[in-house]
Amino acid sequence: MRLSDLKPGETGVITKILGHGAFRKRVMEMGFVKGREVTMVLNAPLQDPVKYSLMDYEVSLRRSEAQLIEIVSIEEWEKRLEKKLHIDVETGDPDEMPVSRDKIINIALVGNPNCGKTSLFNIVSGAHERVGNYAGVTVGAKAGTMKYKGYQFNVVDLPGTYSLSAYSPEELYVMRYLREETPDVIVNVVVASNLERNLYLTSELIDMNRSMVIALNMYDELEKSKSVLEYEQLGKMLGVPVVPTKAYTGWGIDQLLDTIIEVYELRSPHTRHIHIKMRPEVEDGVRRLVDSFKQDHSLSPKFSPRYLAIKMLEKDPEVERMLEDNPNYKHWCAIRDNANQKIEDLLGDDANAIIAAEKYGFIQGALAETFQSGEAREENSTKIIDTFVTNKLFGFPIFILVMWLMFWTTFQIGTYPMEWIEMFVSWISGRIGQYMTDGPLKDLLLDGIIGGVGGVIVFLPNILILYAFISFMEDSGYMARVAFIMDKLMHKMGLHGKSFIPLVMGFGCNVPAIMSTRIIESQSSRLITILINPFISCSARIPIYVLLCGAFFPHYGAWIFTGLYVLGIVVAVFTAKMLRKFWFKEDETPFVMELPPYRIPTAKATVRNMWSKAKQYLQKMGGLILVASVIIWALSYFPHYGVDDVPANYYEKSLSEMPNSTLQQSDENKVSEMIAKEYQQENSILGNIGKFVQPVMEPMDFGWKTCCSLLAGCAAKEVVVSTLGVLYVGDDDAELLADRLKTPSKTTGEAPFNPATAIAFMVFVLLYMPCIASVTAVVKETGSWKYGLFSILYNTVLAWLLALATYRVALLFM
């Protein structure tokens, strides 16, 4: 019988894990080991993947992967075997790494994804890193410092990892950090309400023989379940002091810091090194490797010999890479191969499965003596919510509704504070125009700084609303469910289910979204997700959409918004399919993903995240966009021409094209000034650049000013609006950029945009080359400049083709 045969609500006992490689290693680390009870909870809306429950947490597997796990019924298992729990430990050699007993303590936070490490880091260090309720929020190490009782704590928040294996980029990063940086104290953060799964990583850290403290986080959840844990007794069994904490409130943090000092000063009464003893057949192989390692003094002392021996039995690729240059490597491989063959012959399974089962057996035995589950357990709200959000009938409609509500709120609700900021910017512009004398400085302030930065800052409320929605989805745990219900669709597109999380994060900003692809174990799926992420419309494009939708489609703004986002997703899917078909081989990486319990996001966390994004946006205003606006103004202002510098033929030509209404309403001096300003901009440095590019964009009726804004947008998409503000606001009396874009020019009689060019322009902005920061992230995360060049060329060509098609179709209806 296979795990995939279970029906909703049915429970079986695992007897064997089939398959090989990454899948087998990962599912065993997640608790799928021999003798473990597992319950089928429900199918995803498309019947794949499937949600299972074991060890009081939920995890999703594809049906094809569940097919590789053999199970029997509980009744049959009890007939086969009377379960025996045991704890078998022995005290190891001290073998302590020498450390200086100064007042500086280097601390590494290590734990499973979604265990609250980053919350703890924020409390301890005072930093404000992103906190989310799904795996992969911390995509790199974050460092912070604090002073406490005369000590300086240097704290590093490492990415979440389920084990110390070279299975994913996060795990490899943590493993290498612990080897190369050798922190003074490791703080192992575990979830109090899910100890059995979390303590597997603890068992590997124990093998490493490092100074360690266990932070029993989210202790309030354990208390609410009416469970009882004798954590001091558990600490004595593990040889590691255990401190209960509630990171989001700060409860227990002082005791944790005091315990870290005790461990660092070698004064903790609970600290001792233990060996988690395994089957004699395994221990024999470990002992032989350890004895051989100890004879080689050139071997790095940064990992204990026992840890290296266990990892070598497991054929961990990172440990193999560490040892392969050693002259004794072939000898060690021979010992390892001989031991593994003996284990398989005598125990009927490989070393990976036996070691994982033995460690979970140790954990289970320790908890049997120290943990008492609450008898009266309330109905799990997570299961109730999942009944709807992962239901085959309601799952997709709920997701679509959430996304539409996000766009509607961003456009409609954001309009009101946007108008208030517009009025304030207009008031400042009016005061400066009224009291300053004419000259370059006045032009710089009005046309360069206020016209550029002021034209972008008005969209701050829209961006904050968007981030509030994304923050809620992440913090509540809904984001992981989105990946769960989307996995089958993503798999058909040639992607991994986890790819959907970086894509949704791309709605905020493509740069952290590209970095967050590290949660995807498959190298090919990760590369494809990186390359298609720039097609996801980030918040930097919102100012452009709001500007043009407000000007040309005020009653259909939410629909235009949704259509643009959908178009970006469609193009991303098409690109993914093409990349998978012609560039990358078929992805066989399993979909193994923890589904965390739902948690109500705190107002403090949401506001802090929004303020963080607002601060980043304002810093961008005062940095990149301000500098870009000034540069754009300077390029459009120089060389400067006055009324007397306009050639007679240009003057006469402009006069003949000027609308009668302008001639009737303006005196001769004002007409001359308008023609001179138009001549000035056309013949400026920026004007010449724009006119050089314009022939390429002529089929979509983009003027040279529009082309200039697109070129400026290569630095940052917000600069598109600031460039339009610099070039258009000020050459007429219109107060707002939106009004100017749809108002016919007094010199040419033509409006810069019409509905067809506006929608084509938005499509082009959506799809053309990523901003410089995103291209840099692509190059950094892929390790090759070729992928960055691909993003620039492919995205821009595709943008031109689709924008042209959009323009031609729009002309038929508008």
Short mmCIF file of N, CA and C in Angstrom, two decimals, residues 206-331:
data_model
loop_
_atom_site.label_atom_id
_atom_site.label_comp_id
_atom_site.label_asym_id
_atom_site.label_seq_id
_atom_site.Cartn_x
_atom_site.Cartn_y
_atom_site.Cartn_z
N ILE A 206 23.87 18.95 17.69
CA ILE A 206 24.52 18.22 18.78
C ILE A 206 25.71 17.43 18.23
N ASP A 207 25.54 16.82 17.07
CA ASP A 207 26.64 16.07 16.44
C ASP A 207 27.84 16.98 16.17
N MET A 208 27.56 18.27 15.90
CA MET A 208 28.65 19.19 15.58
C MET A 208 29.48 19.56 16.80
N ASN A 209 28.93 19.33 18.01
CA ASN A 209 29.66 19.61 19.25
C ASN A 209 30.04 21.09 19.37
N ARG A 210 29.02 21.94 19.29
CA ARG A 210 29.22 23.39 19.45
C ARG A 210 28.50 23.88 20.69
N SER A 211 28.95 24.99 21.24
CA SER A 211 28.24 25.64 22.35
C SER A 211 26.88 26.09 21.85
N MET A 212 25.83 25.72 22.58
CA MET A 212 24.49 25.93 22.03
C MET A 212 23.48 26.20 23.15
N VAL A 213 22.46 26.99 22.79
CA VAL A 213 21.30 27.23 23.63
C VAL A 213 20.06 27.02 22.77
N ILE A 214 19.04 26.37 23.32
CA ILE A 214 17.79 26.19 22.60
C ILE A 214 16.79 27.23 23.05
N ALA A 215 16.29 28.04 22.11
CA ALA A 215 15.23 29.01 22.37
C ALA A 215 13.91 28.35 22.02
N LEU A 216 13.12 28.04 23.05
CA LEU A 216 11.83 27.36 22.87
C LEU A 216 10.80 28.42 22.52
N ASN A 217 10.73 28.77 21.24
CA ASN A 217 9.94 29.93 20.81
C ASN A 217 8.46 29.60 20.65
N MET A 218 7.64 30.66 20.60
CA MET A 218 6.18 30.53 20.50
C MET A 218 5.65 29.66 21.64
N TYR A 219 6.19 29.88 22.82
CA TYR A 219 5.82 29.07 23.98
C TYR A 219 4.35 29.25 24.35
N ASP A 220 3.78 30.39 23.98
CA ASP A 220 2.37 30.63 24.29
C ASP A 220 1.46 29.66 23.54
N GLU A 221 1.87 29.22 22.34
CA GLU A 221 1.06 28.26 21.59
C GLU A 221 1.01 26.92 22.31
N LEU A 222 2.13 26.54 22.92
CA LEU A 222 2.15 25.29 23.68
C LEU A 222 1.25 25.42 24.91
N GLU A 223 1.27 26.58 25.56
CA GLU A 223 0.44 26.79 26.74
C GLU A 223 -1.05 26.78 26.38
N LYS A 224 -1.40 27.39 25.23
CA LYS A 224 -2.80 27.42 24.81
C LYS A 224 -3.34 26.03 24.53
N SER A 225 -2.48 25.13 24.07
CA SER A 225 -2.91 23.76 23.79
C SER A 225 -3.04 22.93 25.06
N LYS A 226 -2.72 23.55 26.22
CA LYS A 226 -2.80 22.88 27.53
C LYS A 226 -1.83 21.71 27.62
N SER A 227 -0.77 21.78 26.83
CA SER A 227 0.27 20.76 26.91
C SER A 227 1.28 21.16 27.98
N VAL A 228 2.02 20.18 28.47
CA VAL A 228 3.02 20.43 29.51
C VAL A 228 4.36 19.89 29.03
N LEU A 229 5.39 20.71 29.12
CA LEU A 229 6.74 20.30 28.74
C LEU A 229 7.70 20.61 29.88
N GLU A 230 8.39 19.60 30.36
CA GLU A 230 9.43 19.79 31.36
C GLU A 230 10.72 20.15 30.62
N TYR A 231 10.81 21.42 30.24
CA TYR A 231 11.89 21.82 29.34
C TYR A 231 13.26 21.75 30.00
N GLU A 232 13.34 21.93 31.31
CA GLU A 232 14.63 21.81 31.98
C GLU A 232 15.13 20.37 31.92
N GLN A 233 14.22 19.42 32.13
CA GLN A 233 14.59 18.02 32.03
C GLN A 233 14.99 17.65 30.60
N LEU A 234 14.26 18.22 29.61
CA LEU A 234 14.61 17.98 28.21
C LEU A 234 16.01 18.51 27.93
N GLY A 235 16.32 19.68 28.48
CA GLY A 235 17.65 20.25 28.30
C GLY A 235 18.75 19.38 28.87
N LYS A 236 18.48 18.77 30.02
CA LYS A 236 19.48 17.88 30.62
C LYS A 236 19.72 16.66 29.74
N MET A 237 18.64 16.12 29.14
CA MET A 237 18.78 14.96 28.26
C MET A 237 19.58 15.30 27.01
N LEU A 238 19.34 16.51 26.48
CA LEU A 238 20.02 16.92 25.25
C LEU A 238 21.42 17.46 25.51
N GLY A 239 21.70 17.81 26.77
CA GLY A 239 22.97 18.44 27.08
C GLY A 239 23.02 19.89 26.64
N VAL A 240 21.85 20.49 26.45
CA VAL A 240 21.75 21.88 25.97
C VAL A 240 20.70 22.62 26.81
N PRO A 241 21.04 23.76 27.39
CA PRO A 241 20.02 24.50 28.14
C PRO A 241 18.88 24.96 27.24
N VAL A 242 17.65 24.86 27.75
CA VAL A 242 16.45 25.22 26.99
C VAL A 242 15.77 26.39 27.68
N VAL A 243 15.47 27.44 26.92
CA VAL A 243 14.85 28.65 27.46
C VAL A 243 13.56 28.94 26.69
N PRO A 244 12.40 28.98 27.36
CA PRO A 244 11.16 29.32 26.66
C PRO A 244 11.12 30.81 26.32
N THR A 245 10.64 31.15 25.12
CA THR A 245 10.56 32.55 24.69
C THR A 245 9.28 32.79 23.91
N LYS A 246 8.90 34.06 23.83
CA LYS A 246 7.82 34.53 22.96
C LYS A 246 8.40 35.74 22.21
N ALA A 247 9.03 35.46 21.07
CA ALA A 247 9.83 36.48 20.39
C ALA A 247 9.02 37.69 19.98
N TYR A 248 7.76 37.50 19.61
CA TYR A 248 7.01 38.64 19.10
C TYR A 248 6.63 39.63 20.20
N THR A 249 6.71 39.20 21.48
CA THR A 249 6.44 40.13 22.59
C THR A 249 7.70 40.48 23.36
N GLY A 250 8.75 39.66 23.22
CA GLY A 250 9.98 39.89 23.97
C GLY A 250 10.05 39.11 25.27
N TRP A 251 9.01 38.33 25.58
CA TRP A 251 9.00 37.56 26.82
C TRP A 251 10.07 36.48 26.78
N GLY A 252 10.85 36.38 27.86
CA GLY A 252 11.88 35.36 27.96
C GLY A 252 13.21 35.72 27.33
N ILE A 253 13.30 36.88 26.70
CA ILE A 253 14.54 37.25 25.99
C ILE A 253 15.69 37.50 26.97
N ASP A 254 15.41 38.17 28.09
CA ASP A 254 16.47 38.42 29.08
C ASP A 254 17.04 37.12 29.61
N GLN A 255 16.17 36.15 29.91
CA GLN A 255 16.65 34.86 30.39
C GLN A 255 17.49 34.16 29.32
N LEU A 256 17.07 34.31 28.07
CA LEU A 256 17.84 33.71 26.97
C LEU A 256 19.23 34.33 26.90
N LEU A 257 19.32 35.65 27.01
CA LEU A 257 20.62 36.33 26.94
C LEU A 257 21.49 35.93 28.13
N ASP A 258 20.89 35.81 29.33
CA ASP A 258 21.65 35.38 30.51
C ASP A 258 22.22 33.97 30.30
N THR A 259 21.40 33.10 29.70
CA THR A 259 21.84 31.72 29.46
C THR A 259 22.96 31.69 28.43
N ILE A 260 22.86 32.55 27.40
CA ILE A 260 23.94 32.62 26.40
C ILE A 260 25.26 33.00 27.07
N ILE A 261 25.21 33.96 28.00
CA ILE A 261 26.42 34.37 28.71
C ILE A 261 26.97 33.20 29.53
N GLU A 262 26.08 32.46 30.21
CA GLU A 262 26.52 31.32 31.01
C GLU A 262 27.21 30.26 30.14
N VAL A 263 26.60 29.98 28.98
CA VAL A 263 27.19 28.98 28.08
C VAL A 263 28.53 29.46 27.56
N TYR A 264 28.60 30.73 27.21
CA TYR A 264 29.84 31.29 26.67
C TYR A 264 30.95 31.26 27.72
N GLU A 265 30.58 31.54 28.98
CA GLU A 265 31.57 31.55 30.06
C GLU A 265 31.81 30.16 30.65
N LEU A 266 31.21 29.13 30.04
CA LEU A 266 31.35 27.75 30.49
C LEU A 266 30.85 27.56 31.91
N ARG A 267 29.77 28.28 32.26
CA ARG A 267 29.20 28.19 33.61
C ARG A 267 27.83 27.53 33.63
N SER A 268 27.33 27.10 32.49
CA SER A 268 25.98 26.53 32.45
C SER A 268 25.98 25.11 33.01
N PRO A 269 25.14 24.83 34.02
CA PRO A 269 25.12 23.48 34.60
C PRO A 269 24.50 22.44 33.68
N HIS A 270 23.74 22.87 32.66
CA HIS A 270 23.05 21.92 31.79
C HIS A 270 23.85 21.56 30.54
N THR A 271 24.99 22.22 30.35
CA THR A 271 25.75 21.99 29.13
C THR A 271 26.66 20.77 29.26
N ARG A 272 26.48 19.81 28.40
CA ARG A 272 27.36 18.66 28.29
C ARG A 272 27.22 18.12 26.87
N HIS A 273 28.27 17.51 26.40
CA HIS A 273 28.19 16.97 25.04
C HIS A 273 27.76 15.51 25.09
N ILE A 274 26.75 15.19 24.31
CA ILE A 274 26.26 13.81 24.25
C ILE A 274 26.43 13.27 22.83
N HIS A 275 26.45 11.95 22.74
CA HIS A 275 26.37 11.29 21.45
C HIS A 275 25.02 10.61 21.35
N ILE A 276 24.28 10.92 20.31
CA ILE A 276 23.00 10.23 20.09
C ILE A 276 23.34 8.87 19.49
N LYS A 277 23.28 7.85 20.34
CA LYS A 277 23.71 6.52 19.89
C LYS A 277 22.69 5.92 18.94
N MET A 278 23.19 5.26 17.93
CA MET A 278 22.35 4.63 16.92
C MET A 278 22.58 3.12 16.92
N ARG A 279 22.05 2.43 15.94
CA ARG A 279 22.20 0.97 15.85
C ARG A 279 23.68 0.60 15.87
N PRO A 280 24.03 -0.54 16.45
CA PRO A 280 25.45 -0.95 16.48
C PRO A 280 26.09 -0.98 15.10
N GLU A 281 25.30 -1.38 14.08
CA GLU A 281 25.86 -1.44 12.73
C GLU A 281 26.27 -0.05 12.23
N VAL A 282 25.45 0.96 12.58
CA VAL A 282 25.77 2.33 12.20
C VAL A 282 26.93 2.86 13.04
N GLU A 283 26.86 2.62 14.35
CA GLU A 283 27.91 3.10 15.25
C GLU A 283 29.27 2.52 14.88
N ASP A 284 29.28 1.29 14.39
CA ASP A 284 30.54 0.67 14.00
C ASP A 284 31.17 1.44 12.84
N GLY A 285 30.35 1.81 11.83
CA GLY A 285 30.86 2.60 10.71
C GLY A 285 31.30 3.98 11.14
N VAL A 286 30.52 4.62 12.03
CA VAL A 286 30.89 5.95 12.53
C VAL A 286 32.21 5.87 13.29
N ARG A 287 32.34 4.88 14.16
CA ARG A 287 33.56 4.76 14.98
C ARG A 287 34.80 4.59 14.10
N ARG A 288 34.71 3.75 13.07
CA ARG A 288 35.86 3.51 12.20
C ARG A 288 36.26 4.78 11.46
N LEU A 289 35.28 5.55 11.00
CA LEU A 289 35.60 6.82 10.32
C LEU A 289 36.18 7.83 11.30
N VAL A 290 35.60 7.92 12.51
CA VAL A 290 36.10 8.87 13.51
C VAL A 290 37.55 8.57 13.85
N ASP A 291 37.87 7.28 14.07
CA ASP A 291 39.25 6.90 14.40
C ASP A 291 40.21 7.29 13.28
N SER A 292 39.75 7.13 12.04
CA SER A 292 40.61 7.48 10.91
C SER A 292 40.76 8.99 10.78
N PHE A 293 39.68 9.73 11.02
CA PHE A 293 39.74 11.20 10.95
C PHE A 293 40.72 11.74 12.00
N LYS A 294 40.69 11.18 13.22
CA LYS A 294 41.53 11.69 14.31
C LYS A 294 43.02 11.49 14.04
N GLN A 295 43.33 10.53 13.18
CA GLN A 295 44.74 10.29 12.86
C GLN A 295 45.29 11.31 11.87
N ASP A 296 44.38 12.03 11.20
CA ASP A 296 44.81 13.02 10.20
C ASP A 296 44.72 14.41 10.83
N HIS A 297 45.84 14.95 11.24
CA HIS A 297 45.86 16.25 11.93
C HIS A 297 45.66 17.43 10.99
N SER A 298 45.72 17.17 9.67
CA SER A 298 45.51 18.26 8.72
C SER A 298 44.03 18.55 8.50
N LEU A 299 43.18 17.63 9.01
CA LEU A 299 41.74 17.80 8.82
C LEU A 299 41.27 19.00 9.61
N SER A 300 40.41 19.79 8.99
CA SER A 300 39.92 21.00 9.65
C SER A 300 39.23 20.66 10.96
N PRO A 301 39.60 21.36 12.06
CA PRO A 301 38.97 21.09 13.36
C PRO A 301 37.63 21.79 13.54
N LYS A 302 37.13 22.44 12.50
CA LYS A 302 35.93 23.25 12.67
C LYS A 302 34.65 22.44 12.77
N PHE A 303 34.67 21.20 12.34
CA PHE A 303 33.55 20.29 12.55
C PHE A 303 34.07 19.09 13.33
N SER A 304 33.26 18.56 14.23
CA SER A 304 33.70 17.41 15.03
C SER A 304 33.83 16.18 14.12
N PRO A 305 34.77 15.27 14.47
CA PRO A 305 34.95 14.05 13.65
C PRO A 305 33.66 13.23 13.56
N ARG A 306 32.88 13.19 14.64
CA ARG A 306 31.64 12.39 14.62
C ARG A 306 30.66 12.96 13.61
N TYR A 307 30.54 14.28 13.58
CA TYR A 307 29.63 14.92 12.62
C TYR A 307 30.06 14.59 11.19
N LEU A 308 31.37 14.72 10.92
CA LEU A 308 31.87 14.42 9.58
C LEU A 308 31.63 12.96 9.21
N ALA A 309 31.81 12.07 10.20
CA ALA A 309 31.62 10.65 9.94
C ALA A 309 30.17 10.33 9.58
N ILE A 310 29.23 10.91 10.35
CA ILE A 310 27.80 10.67 10.07
C ILE A 310 27.44 11.22 8.70
N LYS A 311 27.91 12.43 8.39
CA LYS A 311 27.59 13.03 7.09
C LYS A 311 28.24 12.25 5.93
N MET A 312 29.40 11.68 6.20
CA MET A 312 30.04 10.89 5.13
C MET A 312 29.26 9.60 4.90
N LEU A 313 28.74 9.00 5.96
CA LEU A 313 27.90 7.81 5.78
C LEU A 313 26.66 8.16 4.96
N GLU A 314 26.16 9.38 5.14
CA GLU A 314 24.99 9.83 4.39
C GLU A 314 25.35 10.30 2.97
N LYS A 315 26.64 10.31 2.66
CA LYS A 315 27.14 10.77 1.35
C LYS A 315 26.73 12.22 1.07
N ASP A 316 26.87 13.04 2.10
CA ASP A 316 26.54 14.46 1.94
C ASP A 316 27.51 15.11 0.97
N PRO A 317 27.01 15.76 -0.11
CA PRO A 317 27.92 16.29 -1.15
C PRO A 317 28.85 17.38 -0.66
N GLU A 318 28.41 18.19 0.33
CA GLU A 318 29.28 19.25 0.82
C GLU A 318 30.45 18.67 1.62
N VAL A 319 30.19 17.68 2.44
CA VAL A 319 31.27 17.04 3.19
C VAL A 319 32.21 16.31 2.24
N GLU A 320 31.63 15.69 1.21
CA GLU A 320 32.47 15.02 0.21
C GLU A 320 33.39 16.05 -0.46
N ARG A 321 32.84 17.22 -0.77
CA ARG A 321 33.64 18.27 -1.41
C ARG A 321 34.75 18.75 -0.48
N MET A 322 34.44 18.85 0.83
CA MET A 322 35.43 19.29 1.81
C MET A 322 36.61 18.33 1.90
N LEU A 323 36.33 17.05 1.76
CA LEU A 323 37.35 16.04 2.03
C LEU A 323 38.04 15.50 0.78
N GLU A 324 37.51 15.79 -0.39
CA GLU A 324 37.99 15.10 -1.59
C GLU A 324 39.44 15.40 -1.96
N ASP A 325 39.98 16.54 -1.50
CA ASP A 325 41.37 16.87 -1.82
C ASP A 325 42.36 16.26 -0.83
N ASN A 326 41.84 15.65 0.23
CA ASN A 326 42.71 15.05 1.23
C ASN A 326 43.32 13.75 0.70
N PRO A 327 44.59 13.51 0.95
CA PRO A 327 45.24 12.26 0.45
C PRO A 327 44.55 10.99 0.96
N ASN A 328 43.86 11.09 2.11
CA ASN A 328 43.22 9.91 2.70
C ASN A 328 41.78 9.74 2.23
N TYR A 329 41.34 10.57 1.29
CA TYR A 329 39.93 10.56 0.91
C TYR A 329 39.48 9.18 0.38
N LYS A 330 40.29 8.59 -0.47
CA LYS A 330 39.90 7.29 -1.03
C LYS A 330 39.80 6.22 0.05
N HIS A 331 40.70 6.31 1.04
CA HIS A 331 40.65 5.37 2.17
C HIS A 331 39.36 5.55 2.95
#
